[in-house]
Tab-separated table of C-alpha atoms in Angstrom:
chain	number	residue	atom	x	y	z
A	16	MET	CA	5.208	6.949	-20.464
A	17	ARG	CA	3.859	3.733	-19.115
A	18	GLY	CA	2.624	3.552	-15.496
A	19	VAL	CA	2.173	0.775	-12.812
A	20	ALA	CA	-1.417	0.419	-10.857
A	21	VAL	CA	-1.614	1.258	-7.303
A	22	LEU	CA	-3.722	-1.372	-5.941
A	23	VAL	CA	-3.774	-1.216	-2.338
A	24	LEU	CA	-4.120	1.906	-0.012
A	25	ALA	CA	-2.476	0.731	3.243
A	26	LEU	CA	-2.653	1.935	6.731
A	27	ALA	CA	-5.160	4.289	8.495
A	28	VAL	CA	-5.100	6.858	11.292
A	29	VAL	CA	-3.982	6.181	14.927
A	30	PRO	CA	-2.133	9.038	16.519
A	31	ALA	CA	0.605	7.888	18.850
A	32	ALA	CA	0.382	4.415	17.547
A	33	ARG	CA	1.427	2.221	14.562
A	34	ALA	CA	-0.429	3.078	11.137
A	35	GLU	CA	-3.288	0.783	10.414
A	36	TRP	CA	-4.852	-0.166	7.057
A	37	PRO	CA	-5.549	1.416	4.695
A	38	TYR	CA	-3.048	3.805	4.228
A	39	LEU	CA	0.184	3.446	1.988
A	40	VAL	CA	2.531	5.228	4.469
A	41	GLU	CA	3.773	2.993	7.077
A	42	GLU	CA	4.302	4.112	10.722
A	43	ALA	CA	7.629	3.682	12.345
A	44	THR	CA	6.685	2.113	15.556
A	45	ALA	CA	5.388	-1.581	15.821
A	46	LEU	CA	2.838	-3.588	17.896
A	47	GLU	CA	3.853	-4.483	21.134
A	48	ALA	CA	5.113	-8.200	21.533
A	49	GLY	CA	2.086	-10.772	21.367
A	50	ARG	CA	-0.468	-7.981	20.032
A	51	THR	CA	-2.090	-8.576	16.606
A	52	SER	CA	-4.069	-6.442	14.224
A	53	LEU	CA	-6.602	-7.749	11.955
A	54	SER	CA	-8.099	-5.668	9.002
A	55	ALA	CA	-10.785	-6.565	5.981
A	56	GLY	CA	-12.166	-4.440	3.462
A	57	VAL	CA	-13.116	-3.598	-0.101
A	58	ALA	CA	-11.553	-1.182	-2.582
A	59	PHE	CA	-12.473	0.309	-6.071
A	60	SER	CA	-10.103	1.981	-8.551
A	61	TRP	CA	-10.756	3.275	-12.007
A	62	GLN	CA	-7.747	2.835	-14.008
A	63	ASP	CA	-7.464	5.079	-17.199
A	64	VAL	CA	-4.000	4.579	-18.345
A	65	ASP	CA	-2.224	1.761	-19.903
A	66	THR	CA	-0.255	0.131	-16.998
A	67	LEU	CA	1.705	-2.669	-16.594
A	68	THR	CA	-1.338	-4.404	-14.973
A	69	GLY	CA	-4.191	-4.560	-17.526
A	70	GLY	CA	-4.975	-1.182	-18.923
A	71	ARG	CA	-7.695	0.849	-18.719
A	72	GLY	CA	-10.838	-0.236	-16.841
A	73	ARG	CA	-12.426	-0.860	-13.470
A	74	ARG	CA	-10.883	-2.690	-10.633
A	75	TRP	CA	-12.257	-4.389	-7.729
A	76	SER	CA	-10.259	-5.906	-4.367
A	77	VAL	CA	-12.684	-7.846	-2.427
A	78	PRO	CA	-11.739	-8.638	0.062
A	79	GLN	CA	-8.331	-6.942	1.275
A	80	LEU	CA	-6.934	-8.577	4.255
A	81	GLU	CA	-4.105	-7.692	6.683
A	82	VAL	CA	-2.696	-9.267	9.526
A	83	SER	CA	0.171	-8.137	11.812
A	84	LEU	CA	1.846	-9.408	15.020
A	85	GLY	CA	4.152	-7.652	17.175
A	86	VAL	CA	7.197	-10.113	17.776
A	87	GLY	CA	9.376	-8.370	20.115
A	88	PRO	CA	10.135	-5.123	21.782
A	89	ALA	CA	10.540	-3.168	18.329
A	90	ALA	CA	9.618	-5.668	15.901
A	91	GLU	CA	6.661	-6.540	13.819
A	92	VAL	CA	5.678	-8.826	10.811
A	93	SER	CA	2.572	-8.782	8.710
A	94	ALA	CA	0.956	-10.024	5.573
A	95	ALA	CA	-1.623	-8.663	3.155
A	96	TYR	CA	-3.579	-10.297	0.507
A	97	GLU	CA	-6.492	-9.426	-1.801
A	98	PHE	CA	-8.740	-11.132	-4.254
A	99	LEU	CA	-9.319	-9.077	-7.400
A	100	GLY	CA	-11.773	-8.565	-10.273
A	101	PHE	CA	-11.003	-6.498	-13.045
A	102	ASP	CA	-13.486	-4.977	-15.947
A	103	PRO	CA	-11.328	-4.001	-19.009
A	104	SER	CA	-13.043	-0.975	-20.809
A	105	ASP	CA	-12.357	-2.501	-24.320
A	106	GLU	CA	-14.081	-5.752	-25.589
A	107	ARG	CA	-12.309	-8.072	-23.165
A	108	ASP	CA	-14.396	-9.908	-20.781
A	109	TRP	CA	-14.407	-9.530	-16.770
A	110	THR	CA	-11.879	-11.427	-15.031
A	111	THR	CA	-11.334	-12.679	-11.381
A	112	GLY	CA	-8.549	-13.936	-9.593
A	113	SER	CA	-5.908	-14.028	-6.928
A	114	GLY	CA	-4.090	-10.661	-6.018
A	115	ASP	CA	-0.429	-10.765	-4.605
A	116	LEU	CA	0.582	-11.804	-1.132
A	117	ARG	CA	2.774	-9.382	0.559
A	118	LEU	CA	4.912	-10.304	3.319
A	119	TRP	CA	6.553	-7.642	5.730
A	120	THR	CA	9.099	-7.316	8.451
A	121	LYS	CA	9.736	-3.962	10.656
A	122	LEU	CA	12.339	-3.536	13.061
A	123	GLY	CA	12.982	-0.587	15.247
A	124	LEU	CA	16.305	1.009	14.798
A	125	PHE	CA	18.309	2.138	18.018
A	126	PRO	CA	15.183	2.032	20.097
A	127	ASP	CA	17.166	2.876	23.198
A	128	GLN	CA	18.741	5.918	21.521
A	129	VAL	CA	16.555	7.076	18.754
A	130	ASP	CA	12.744	7.447	18.952
A	131	GLY	CA	10.433	7.024	15.788
A	132	LEU	CA	13.077	5.301	13.636
A	133	ALA	CA	12.401	1.973	11.925
A	134	LEU	CA	13.437	-0.056	8.799
A	135	ARG	CA	10.804	-2.194	6.883
A	136	PHE	CA	11.557	-4.720	4.267
A	137	GLY	CA	9.352	-7.201	2.293
A	138	VAL	CA	8.530	-9.175	-0.744
A	139	LYS	CA	5.445	-9.121	-2.964
A	140	LEU	CA	4.965	-12.960	-4.150
A	141	PRO	CA	3.817	-13.212	-7.984
A	142	ASN	CA	0.324	-14.686	-7.246
A	143	ALA	CA	-1.724	-12.395	-9.615
A	144	SER	CA	-1.896	-13.090	-13.108
A	145	GLU	CA	-0.221	-11.024	-15.746
A	146	THR	CA	-2.274	-13.032	-18.382
A	147	HIS	CA	-5.568	-11.719	-17.201
A	148	GLY	CA	-4.491	-8.224	-16.198
A	149	LEU	CA	-4.296	-8.539	-12.512
A	150	GLY	CA	-0.497	-8.215	-11.765
A	151	THR	CA	2.828	-8.888	-13.348
A	152	ASP	CA	3.568	-12.004	-12.367
A	153	GLU	CA	6.865	-11.011	-10.854
A	154	THR	CA	8.622	-11.110	-7.427
A	155	ASP	CA	9.229	-7.624	-6.068
A	156	PHE	CA	11.617	-6.787	-3.000
A	157	LEU	CA	11.211	-3.594	-1.188
A	158	ALA	CA	12.845	-1.793	1.780
A	159	SER	CA	12.214	1.539	3.444
A	160	LEU	CA	13.427	3.777	6.235
A	161	LEU	CA	10.489	5.018	8.380
A	162	TYR	CA	10.322	8.162	10.705
A	163	VAL	CA	7.644	9.509	12.723
A	164	ARG	CA	7.524	12.893	14.743
A	165	GLY	CA	4.720	14.537	16.687
A	166	VAL	CA	3.813	18.094	15.839
A	167	GLY	CA	1.472	19.383	18.347
A	168	PRO	CA	-1.784	17.294	18.217
A	169	ALA	CA	-0.725	15.410	14.688
A	170	GLU	CA	2.010	13.157	13.549
A	171	VAL	CA	4.040	13.603	10.548
A	172	THR	CA	5.573	10.069	9.134
A	173	LEU	CA	8.152	9.910	6.406
A	174	ASN	CA	9.175	7.065	4.331
A	175	ALA	CA	12.063	6.703	1.517
A	176	GLY	CA	13.090	3.462	0.151
A	177	LEU	CA	14.121	1.466	-2.457
A	178	GLY	CA	12.188	-1.492	-4.730
A	179	LEU	CA	13.628	-4.018	-6.931
A	180	LEU	CA	10.613	-5.011	-8.979
A	181	GLY	CA	10.489	-7.964	-11.447
A	182	SER	CA	10.338	-6.801	-15.102
A	183	PRO	CA	7.443	-8.380	-17.154
A	184	GLU	CA	9.073	-6.564	-20.211
A	185	ARG	CA	12.291	-8.227	-19.962
A	186	ASN	CA	13.330	-11.903	-19.002
A	187	ARG	CA	15.522	-12.431	-15.950
A	188	SER	CA	15.644	-8.618	-15.230
A	189	GLN	CA	14.649	-6.285	-12.767
A	190	ASP	CA	13.282	-2.583	-12.454
A	191	ASP	CA	15.332	-0.517	-9.694
A	192	VAL	CA	12.873	2.277	-8.353
A	193	TRP	CA	12.998	4.908	-5.655
A	194	THR	CA	10.005	5.128	-3.482
A	195	TRP	CA	8.564	7.654	-0.812
A	196	GLY	CA	5.727	8.694	1.182
A	197	ALA	CA	4.570	11.401	3.427
A	198	GLN	CA	1.793	11.267	5.659
A	199	VAL	CA	-0.004	13.728	8.348
A	200	ARG	CA	-2.188	12.105	10.886
A	201	ALA	CA	-4.217	14.081	13.571
A	202	PRO	CA	-7.524	13.563	16.063
A	203	VAL	CA	-10.718	15.629	15.176
A	204	GLY	CA	-12.361	15.300	18.448
A	205	GLY	CA	-13.844	12.357	20.193
A	206	TRP	CA	-13.485	9.085	18.116
A	207	PHE	CA	-12.785	10.693	15.120
A	208	ARG	CA	-9.243	10.705	13.114
A	209	LEU	CA	-8.314	12.234	9.877
A	210	GLY	CA	-5.134	11.584	7.646
A	211	LEU	CA	-3.874	12.669	4.591
A	212	GLU	CA	-0.704	11.465	2.418
A	213	ALA	CA	1.226	11.285	-0.593
A	214	VAL	CA	3.043	8.260	-2.004
A	215	GLY	CA	5.240	7.691	-5.179
A	216	GLN	CA	7.710	5.631	-6.854
A	217	HIS	CA	10.118	6.922	-9.491
A	218	GLY	CA	12.174	4.784	-12.076
A	219	PRO	CA	13.616	2.217	-13.417
A	220	PHE	CA	16.739	4.634	-14.336
A	221	GLY	CA	18.347	4.215	-17.920
A	222	LEU	CA	15.495	2.845	-19.587
A	223	GLU	CA	13.370	4.155	-22.007
A	224	TYR	CA	10.040	3.089	-20.248
A	225	LYS	CA	9.040	4.196	-16.521
A	226	ARG	CA	7.164	2.783	-13.701
A	227	ASP	CA	6.465	6.053	-12.230
A	228	PHE	CA	3.471	7.072	-10.060
A	229	VAL	CA	2.063	9.644	-7.598
A	230	THR	CA	-0.749	9.231	-5.515
A	231	LEU	CA	-2.686	11.445	-3.057
A	232	ALA	CA	-4.827	9.936	-0.379
A	233	GLY	CA	-7.121	10.643	2.741
A	234	VAL	CA	-8.647	8.203	5.257
A	235	ALA	CA	-11.475	9.275	7.742
A	236	GLU	CA	-11.603	6.893	10.726
A	237	VAL	CA	-14.056	6.139	13.649
A	238	VAL	CA	-12.429	4.450	16.650
A	239	THR	CA	-14.586	2.492	19.045
A	240	GLY	CA	-12.485	0.258	21.721
A	241	ALA	CA	-10.560	-2.020	19.915
A	242	TRP	CA	-12.531	-1.465	16.532
A	243	ARG	CA	-11.486	0.924	13.910
A	244	TRP	CA	-13.963	1.798	10.978
A	245	SER	CA	-12.015	3.415	7.815
A	246	VAL	CA	-13.111	5.069	4.542
A	247	GLY	CA	-10.794	6.402	2.136
A	248	GLY	CA	-10.221	8.146	-1.131
A	249	ARG	CA	-7.486	8.810	-3.556
A	250	ARG	CA	-6.469	10.420	-6.610
A	251	GLY	CA	-3.449	9.041	-8.838
A	252	ILE	CA	-1.408	11.447	-10.990
A	253	GLN	CA	1.663	10.861	-13.162
A	254	ASP	CA	0.440	7.573	-14.644
A	255	ALA	CA	-1.350	6.054	-11.815
A	256	LEU	CA	-4.430	5.245	-11.182
A	257	SER	CA	-7.106	7.969	-11.719
A	258	TRP	CA	-9.021	7.600	-8.437
A	259	GLY	CA	-10.566	5.120	-6.092
A	260	TRP	CA	-11.991	4.343	-2.818
A	261	VAL	CA	-11.696	1.928	-0.207
A	262	ALA	CA	-13.715	0.950	3.029
A	263	GLY	CA	-13.135	-1.635	5.953
A	264	VAL	CA	-12.727	-2.551	9.444
A	265	SER	CA	-9.835	-3.118	11.992
A	266	TRP	CA	-9.523	-4.987	14.723
A	267	GLU	CA	-6.657	-4.832	17.342
A	268	PRO	CA	-7.738	-6.779	20.655
């Protein structure tokens, strides 16, 4: 079975608000119109399976950048970018280069009738080089339904969607996969927040090779005014990255 590397931990821990970098599970609420969020950080992953993006080795993301803007009463646009370095475990040389640019739009569904339900869709542009083991050189399209519900002091967020992934294995073709995510976030007194999540991707369907992964992650965060300082770790199973960490800061004025 072949895997696909999970390169980004997205979106962190803010109860009663939108999710912030660096978690993968996306919150169902959006920034207020005119408000912005900026995030910057560094991530490391040890990749111990032969994936579609580089094989075994150490992968650095320096920096990871994300910017989001509220553009309406229940709408948000965002962009994420990273610069990558990959040190393969075989005799190939260390290589660096651009990561993929990801563009997203999030829309609240029936905001006057239903709380906490949204649609998010976006595109991953083929900026990262397949030749140098940094990406797939393919354009991907993704869409997900997002739902959030408060359970006491915690919030539970669910994502479910579909990905249309450009296939580096076959010309002029795509791999269709299901995507999912589940997250629990809660305050732990004062300025501290904690969150746990699981995300996965399954498919493509009807083909001999698969691009499956499941990743478990956790984030601890300190919130001081408009600043959020985050550190997180993750463990990949089912042909994902074996383990990794991420650290950085978000600013939401």
